GROMACS .gro file of C-alpha atoms in nm:
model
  257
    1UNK     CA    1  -4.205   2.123  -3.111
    2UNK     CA    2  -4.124   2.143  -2.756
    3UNK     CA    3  -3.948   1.785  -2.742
    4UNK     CA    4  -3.711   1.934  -3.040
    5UNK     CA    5  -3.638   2.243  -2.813
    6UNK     CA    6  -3.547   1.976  -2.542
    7UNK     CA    7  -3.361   1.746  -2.812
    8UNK     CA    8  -3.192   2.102  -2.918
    9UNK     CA    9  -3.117   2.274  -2.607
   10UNK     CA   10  -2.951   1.865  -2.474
   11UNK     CA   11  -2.740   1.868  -2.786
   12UNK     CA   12  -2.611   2.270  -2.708
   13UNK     CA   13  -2.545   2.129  -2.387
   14UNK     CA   14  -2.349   1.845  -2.461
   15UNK     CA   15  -2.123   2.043  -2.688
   16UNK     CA   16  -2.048   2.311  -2.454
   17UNK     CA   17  -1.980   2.034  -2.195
   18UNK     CA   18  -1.751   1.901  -2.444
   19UNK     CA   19  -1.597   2.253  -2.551
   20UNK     CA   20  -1.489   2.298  -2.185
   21UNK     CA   21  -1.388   1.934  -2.119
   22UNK     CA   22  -1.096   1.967  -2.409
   23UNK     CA   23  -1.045   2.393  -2.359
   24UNK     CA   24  -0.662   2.486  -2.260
   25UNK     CA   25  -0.802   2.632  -1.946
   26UNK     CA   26  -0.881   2.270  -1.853
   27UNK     CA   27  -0.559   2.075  -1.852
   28UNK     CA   28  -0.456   2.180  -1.481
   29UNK     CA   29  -0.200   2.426  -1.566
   30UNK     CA   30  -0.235   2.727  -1.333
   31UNK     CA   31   0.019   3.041  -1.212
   32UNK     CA   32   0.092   2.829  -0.879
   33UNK     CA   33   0.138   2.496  -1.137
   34UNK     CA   34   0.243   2.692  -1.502
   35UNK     CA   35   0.367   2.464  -1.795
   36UNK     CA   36   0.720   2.377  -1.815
   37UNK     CA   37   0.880   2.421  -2.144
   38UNK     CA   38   1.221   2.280  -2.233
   39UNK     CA   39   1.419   2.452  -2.459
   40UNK     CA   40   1.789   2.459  -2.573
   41UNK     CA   41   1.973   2.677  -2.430
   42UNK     CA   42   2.206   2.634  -2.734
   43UNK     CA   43   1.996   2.568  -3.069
   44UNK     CA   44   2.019   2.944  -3.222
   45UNK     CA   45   1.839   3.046  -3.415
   46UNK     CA   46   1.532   2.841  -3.289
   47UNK     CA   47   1.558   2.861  -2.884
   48UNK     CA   48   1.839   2.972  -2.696
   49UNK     CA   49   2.011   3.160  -2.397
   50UNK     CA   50   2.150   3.452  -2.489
   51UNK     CA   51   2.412   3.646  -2.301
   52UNK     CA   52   2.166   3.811  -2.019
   53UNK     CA   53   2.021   3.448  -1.944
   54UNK     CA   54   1.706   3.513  -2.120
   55UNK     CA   55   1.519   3.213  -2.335
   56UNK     CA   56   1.514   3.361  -2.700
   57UNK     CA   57   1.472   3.303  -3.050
   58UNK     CA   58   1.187   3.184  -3.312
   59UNK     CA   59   1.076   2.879  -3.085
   60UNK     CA   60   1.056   3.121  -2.801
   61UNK     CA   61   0.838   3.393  -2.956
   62UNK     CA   62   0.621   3.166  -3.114
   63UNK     CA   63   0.536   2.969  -2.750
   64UNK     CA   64   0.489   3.292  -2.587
   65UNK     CA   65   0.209   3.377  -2.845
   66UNK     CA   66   0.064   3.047  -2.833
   67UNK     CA   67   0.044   2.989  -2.471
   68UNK     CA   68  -0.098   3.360  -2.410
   69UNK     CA   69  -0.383   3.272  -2.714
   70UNK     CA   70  -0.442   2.956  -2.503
   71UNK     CA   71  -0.437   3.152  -2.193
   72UNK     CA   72  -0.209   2.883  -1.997
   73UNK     CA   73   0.064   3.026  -1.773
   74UNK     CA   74   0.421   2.892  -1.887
   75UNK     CA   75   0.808   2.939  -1.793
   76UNK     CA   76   1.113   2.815  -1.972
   77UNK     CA   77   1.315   2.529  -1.869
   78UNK     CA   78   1.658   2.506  -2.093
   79UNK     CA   79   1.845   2.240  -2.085
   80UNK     CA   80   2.120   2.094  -2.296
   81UNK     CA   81   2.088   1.941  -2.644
   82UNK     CA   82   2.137   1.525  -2.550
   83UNK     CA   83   1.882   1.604  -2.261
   84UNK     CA   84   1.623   1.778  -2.404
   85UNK     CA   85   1.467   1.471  -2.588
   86UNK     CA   86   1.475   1.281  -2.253
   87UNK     CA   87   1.314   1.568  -2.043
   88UNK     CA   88   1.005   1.530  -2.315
   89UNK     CA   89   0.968   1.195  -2.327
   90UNK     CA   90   1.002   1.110  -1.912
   91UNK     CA   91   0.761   1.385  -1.862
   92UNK     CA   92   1.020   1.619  -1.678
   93UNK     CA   93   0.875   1.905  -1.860
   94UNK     CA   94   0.545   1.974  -2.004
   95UNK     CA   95   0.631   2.068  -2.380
   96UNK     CA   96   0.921   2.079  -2.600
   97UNK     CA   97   0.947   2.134  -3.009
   98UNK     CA   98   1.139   1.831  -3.146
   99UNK     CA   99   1.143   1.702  -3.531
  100UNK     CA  100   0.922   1.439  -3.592
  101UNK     CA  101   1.042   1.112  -3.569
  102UNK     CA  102   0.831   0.789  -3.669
  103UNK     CA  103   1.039   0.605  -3.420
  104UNK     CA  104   0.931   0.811  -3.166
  105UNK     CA  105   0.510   0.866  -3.254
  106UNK     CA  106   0.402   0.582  -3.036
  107UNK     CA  107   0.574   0.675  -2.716
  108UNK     CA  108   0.415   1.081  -2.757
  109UNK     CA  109   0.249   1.295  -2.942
  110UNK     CA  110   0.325   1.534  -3.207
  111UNK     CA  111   0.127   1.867  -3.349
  112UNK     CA  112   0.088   1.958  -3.662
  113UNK     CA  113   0.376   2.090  -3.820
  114UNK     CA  114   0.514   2.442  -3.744
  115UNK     CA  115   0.752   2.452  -4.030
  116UNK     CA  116   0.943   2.219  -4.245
  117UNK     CA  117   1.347   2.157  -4.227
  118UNK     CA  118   1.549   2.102  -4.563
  119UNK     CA  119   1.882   1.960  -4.514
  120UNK     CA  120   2.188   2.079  -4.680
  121UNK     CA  121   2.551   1.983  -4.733
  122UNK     CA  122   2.812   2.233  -4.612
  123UNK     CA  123   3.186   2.184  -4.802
  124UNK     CA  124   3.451   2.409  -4.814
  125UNK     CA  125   3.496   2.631  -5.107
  126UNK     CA  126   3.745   2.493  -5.397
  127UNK     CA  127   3.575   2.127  -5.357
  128UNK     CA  128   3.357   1.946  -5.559
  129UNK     CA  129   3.036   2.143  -5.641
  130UNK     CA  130   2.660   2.007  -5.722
  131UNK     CA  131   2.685   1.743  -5.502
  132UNK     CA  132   2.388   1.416  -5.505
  133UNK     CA  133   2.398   1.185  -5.227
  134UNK     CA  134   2.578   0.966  -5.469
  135UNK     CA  135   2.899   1.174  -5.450
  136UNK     CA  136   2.891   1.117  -5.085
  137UNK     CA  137   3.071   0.798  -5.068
  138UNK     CA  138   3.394   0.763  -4.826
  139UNK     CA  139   3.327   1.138  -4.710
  140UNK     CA  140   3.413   1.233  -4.370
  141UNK     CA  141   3.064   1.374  -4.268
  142UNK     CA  142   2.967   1.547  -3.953
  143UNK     CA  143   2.597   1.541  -3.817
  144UNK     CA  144   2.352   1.611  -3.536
  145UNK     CA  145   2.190   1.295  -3.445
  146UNK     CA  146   1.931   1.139  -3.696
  147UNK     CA  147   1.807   0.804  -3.740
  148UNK     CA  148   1.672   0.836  -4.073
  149UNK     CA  149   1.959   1.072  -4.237
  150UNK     CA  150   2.228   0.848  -4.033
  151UNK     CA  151   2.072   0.525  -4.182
  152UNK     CA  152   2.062   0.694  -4.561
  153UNK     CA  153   2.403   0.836  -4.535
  154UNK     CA  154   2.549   0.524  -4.398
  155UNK     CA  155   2.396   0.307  -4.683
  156UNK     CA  156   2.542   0.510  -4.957
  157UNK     CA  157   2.895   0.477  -4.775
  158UNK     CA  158   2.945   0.798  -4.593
  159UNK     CA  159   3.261   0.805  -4.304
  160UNK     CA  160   3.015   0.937  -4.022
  161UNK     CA  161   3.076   1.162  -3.744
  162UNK     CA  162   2.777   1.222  -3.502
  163UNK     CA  163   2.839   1.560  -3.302
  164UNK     CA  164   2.671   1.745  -3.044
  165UNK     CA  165   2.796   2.100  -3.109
  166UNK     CA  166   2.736   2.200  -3.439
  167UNK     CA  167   2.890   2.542  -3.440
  168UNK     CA  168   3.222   2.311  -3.351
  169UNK     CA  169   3.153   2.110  -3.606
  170UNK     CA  170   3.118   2.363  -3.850
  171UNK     CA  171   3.425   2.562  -3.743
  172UNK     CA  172   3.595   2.209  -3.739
  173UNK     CA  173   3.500   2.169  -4.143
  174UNK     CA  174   3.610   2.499  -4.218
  175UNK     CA  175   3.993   2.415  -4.050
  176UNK     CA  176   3.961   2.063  -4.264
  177UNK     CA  177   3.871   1.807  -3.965
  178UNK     CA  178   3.578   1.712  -4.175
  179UNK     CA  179   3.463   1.700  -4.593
  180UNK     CA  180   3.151   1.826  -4.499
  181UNK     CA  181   2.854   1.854  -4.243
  182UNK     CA  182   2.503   1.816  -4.305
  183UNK     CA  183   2.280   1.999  -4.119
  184UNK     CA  184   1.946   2.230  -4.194
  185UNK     CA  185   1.914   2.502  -4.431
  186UNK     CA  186   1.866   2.806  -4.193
  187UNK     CA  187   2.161   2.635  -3.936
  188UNK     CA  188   2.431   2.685  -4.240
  189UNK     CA  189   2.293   3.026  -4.302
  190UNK     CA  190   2.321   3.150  -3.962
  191UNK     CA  191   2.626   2.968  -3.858
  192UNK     CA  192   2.800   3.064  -4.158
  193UNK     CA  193   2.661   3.406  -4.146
  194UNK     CA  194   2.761   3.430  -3.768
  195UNK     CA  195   3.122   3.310  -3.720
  196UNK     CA  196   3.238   3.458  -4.087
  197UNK     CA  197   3.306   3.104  -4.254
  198UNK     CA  198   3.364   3.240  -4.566
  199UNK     CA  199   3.500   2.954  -4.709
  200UNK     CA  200   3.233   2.757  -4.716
  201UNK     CA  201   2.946   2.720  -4.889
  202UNK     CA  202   2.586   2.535  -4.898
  203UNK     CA  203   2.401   2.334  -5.146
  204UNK     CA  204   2.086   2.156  -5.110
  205UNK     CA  205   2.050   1.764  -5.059
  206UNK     CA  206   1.778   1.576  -5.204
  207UNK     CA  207   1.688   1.417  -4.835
  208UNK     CA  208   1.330   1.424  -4.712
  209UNK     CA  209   1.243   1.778  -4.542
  210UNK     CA  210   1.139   1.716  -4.197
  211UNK     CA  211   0.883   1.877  -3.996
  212UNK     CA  212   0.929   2.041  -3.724
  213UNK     CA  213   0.641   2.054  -3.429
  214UNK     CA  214   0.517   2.013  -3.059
  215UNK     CA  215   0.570   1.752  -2.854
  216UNK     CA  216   0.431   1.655  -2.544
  217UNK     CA  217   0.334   1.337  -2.370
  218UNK     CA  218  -0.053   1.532  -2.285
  219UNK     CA  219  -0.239   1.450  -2.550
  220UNK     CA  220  -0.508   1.707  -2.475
  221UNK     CA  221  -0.186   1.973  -2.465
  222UNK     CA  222  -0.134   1.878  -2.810
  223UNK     CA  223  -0.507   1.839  -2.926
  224UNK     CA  224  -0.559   2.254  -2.788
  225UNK     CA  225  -0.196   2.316  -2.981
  226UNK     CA  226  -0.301   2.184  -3.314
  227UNK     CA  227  -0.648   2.366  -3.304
  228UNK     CA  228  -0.470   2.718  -3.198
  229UNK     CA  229  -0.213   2.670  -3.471
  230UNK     CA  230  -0.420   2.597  -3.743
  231UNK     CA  231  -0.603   2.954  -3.622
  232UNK     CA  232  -0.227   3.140  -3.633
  233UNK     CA  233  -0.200   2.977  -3.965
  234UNK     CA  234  -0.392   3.091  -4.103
  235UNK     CA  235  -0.383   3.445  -3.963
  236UNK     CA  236  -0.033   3.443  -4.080
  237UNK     CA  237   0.160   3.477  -3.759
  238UNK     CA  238   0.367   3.103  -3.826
  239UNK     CA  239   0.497   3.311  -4.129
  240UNK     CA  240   0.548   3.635  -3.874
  241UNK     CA  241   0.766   3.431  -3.651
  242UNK     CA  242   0.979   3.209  -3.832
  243UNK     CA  243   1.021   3.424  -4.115
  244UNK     CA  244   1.406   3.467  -4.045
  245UNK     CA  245   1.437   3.113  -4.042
  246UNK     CA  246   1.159   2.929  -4.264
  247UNK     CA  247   1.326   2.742  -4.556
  248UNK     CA  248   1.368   2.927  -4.880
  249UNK     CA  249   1.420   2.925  -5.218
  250UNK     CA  250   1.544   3.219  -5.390
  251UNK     CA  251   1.368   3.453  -5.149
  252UNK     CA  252   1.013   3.235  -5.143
  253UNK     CA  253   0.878   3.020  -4.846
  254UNK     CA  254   0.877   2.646  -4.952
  255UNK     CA  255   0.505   2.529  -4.846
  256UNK     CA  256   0.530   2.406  -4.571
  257UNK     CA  257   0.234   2.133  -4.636
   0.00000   0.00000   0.00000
């Protein structure tokens, strides 16, 4: 009996070591040494600066309340779109919230998803309606950069245009630069929404959703992340958060797994 006590009280031990070892207030991040996290300083309605300088939006909010549950001191570091990716994956900053990218999972590491993206194609008004990927052939398209859509669209014979500025882009389709842009679902609701482009209009494209998650090159960052958001998921605070922006379907949340 007493050599199970021992046996028992090693084990407890052994976890708690282990507990601490992989705990968020074990990673070395501190109020003299806080996280960096890179944002966009233009990617509304995600992360953004707004007109007072101060980080906001969904991606914003939800880091606040993650990094406060994990109890790890933070600040912002925006930066612009082409250079966000880069400060990620050199290390410049600590975390950043980036699509996933199979091209990318062996040089860092992605959490679980926060929410899926659903691509649509924008067109103006008067044009061709219930368009397939098909119907996409010798159209002047504008996009964001993306391997996987580029390589799809490319195959089926789409005239691409790869942009940086996608409210410019989407102004630029509304004047007639472009036959359409594909972006995601809640960017051609709130751009739309935003700058008044009433002539144009959305439709869904059958392209695979993608998800949309942490990234960091610390591994242990990420292992704390994925165990904290599992806990908001399930609480329901994802859902609290990105509510504005979380993919729909006539007024219900697509599952997002």
């Amino acid at each position: 009996m007493i050599m199970m006590k021992l046996r028992l009280y090693s084990i407890l031990l052994l976890m708690s070591a282990f507990a601490i070892a992989v705990s968020a207030d074990n990673l070395g991040f501190s109020d003299k040494k806080p996280l960096q996290f890179g944002i966009d300083k233009d990617y509304a309605p995600l992360e953004f600066v707004n007109e007072k300088g101060v980080p906001s939006g969904a991606d914003v909010e939800c880091t606040k309340l993650l990094m406060k549950r994990l109890n790890i001191p933070f600040e912002y570091k925006p930066n612009t779109w082409g250079a966000i990716a880069g400060d990620v994956l050199q290390g410049r900053v600590d975390l950043g919230m980036m699509v996933y990218s199979p091209y990318r999972k062996d040089v860092t590491n992605y959490s679980r998803a926060v929410i899926r993206l659903y691509y649509q194609i924008v067109t103006r008004k008067g044009t061709e309606k219930s368009y397939g990927l098909r119907d996409m052939h010798n159209m002047k398209v504008a996009l964001m950069a993306s391997r996987p859509v580029r390589d799809t669209l490319q195959k089926i014979g789409a005239n691409l245009v790869i942009i940086e500025d996608l409210t410019k882009a989407m102004k630029d389709l509304s004047a007639g630069k472009y036959d359409a842009v594909v972006c995601y679902r809640y960017q051609a609701k709130f751009l739309i929404g935003k700058h008044k482009l009433d002539n144009l209009v959305q439709e869904d494209l059958t392209l695979t959703p993608r998800e949309y998650c942490y990234v960091s090159n610390n591994k242990k960052l990420i292992d704390a992340i994925d165990k904290e958001l599992e806990k908001m998921e399930d609480e329901g605070l994802i859902d609290e958060v990105y509510g504005n922006v979380a993919s729909t379907f006539n007024g219900v949340i697509i599952p997002r797994w």
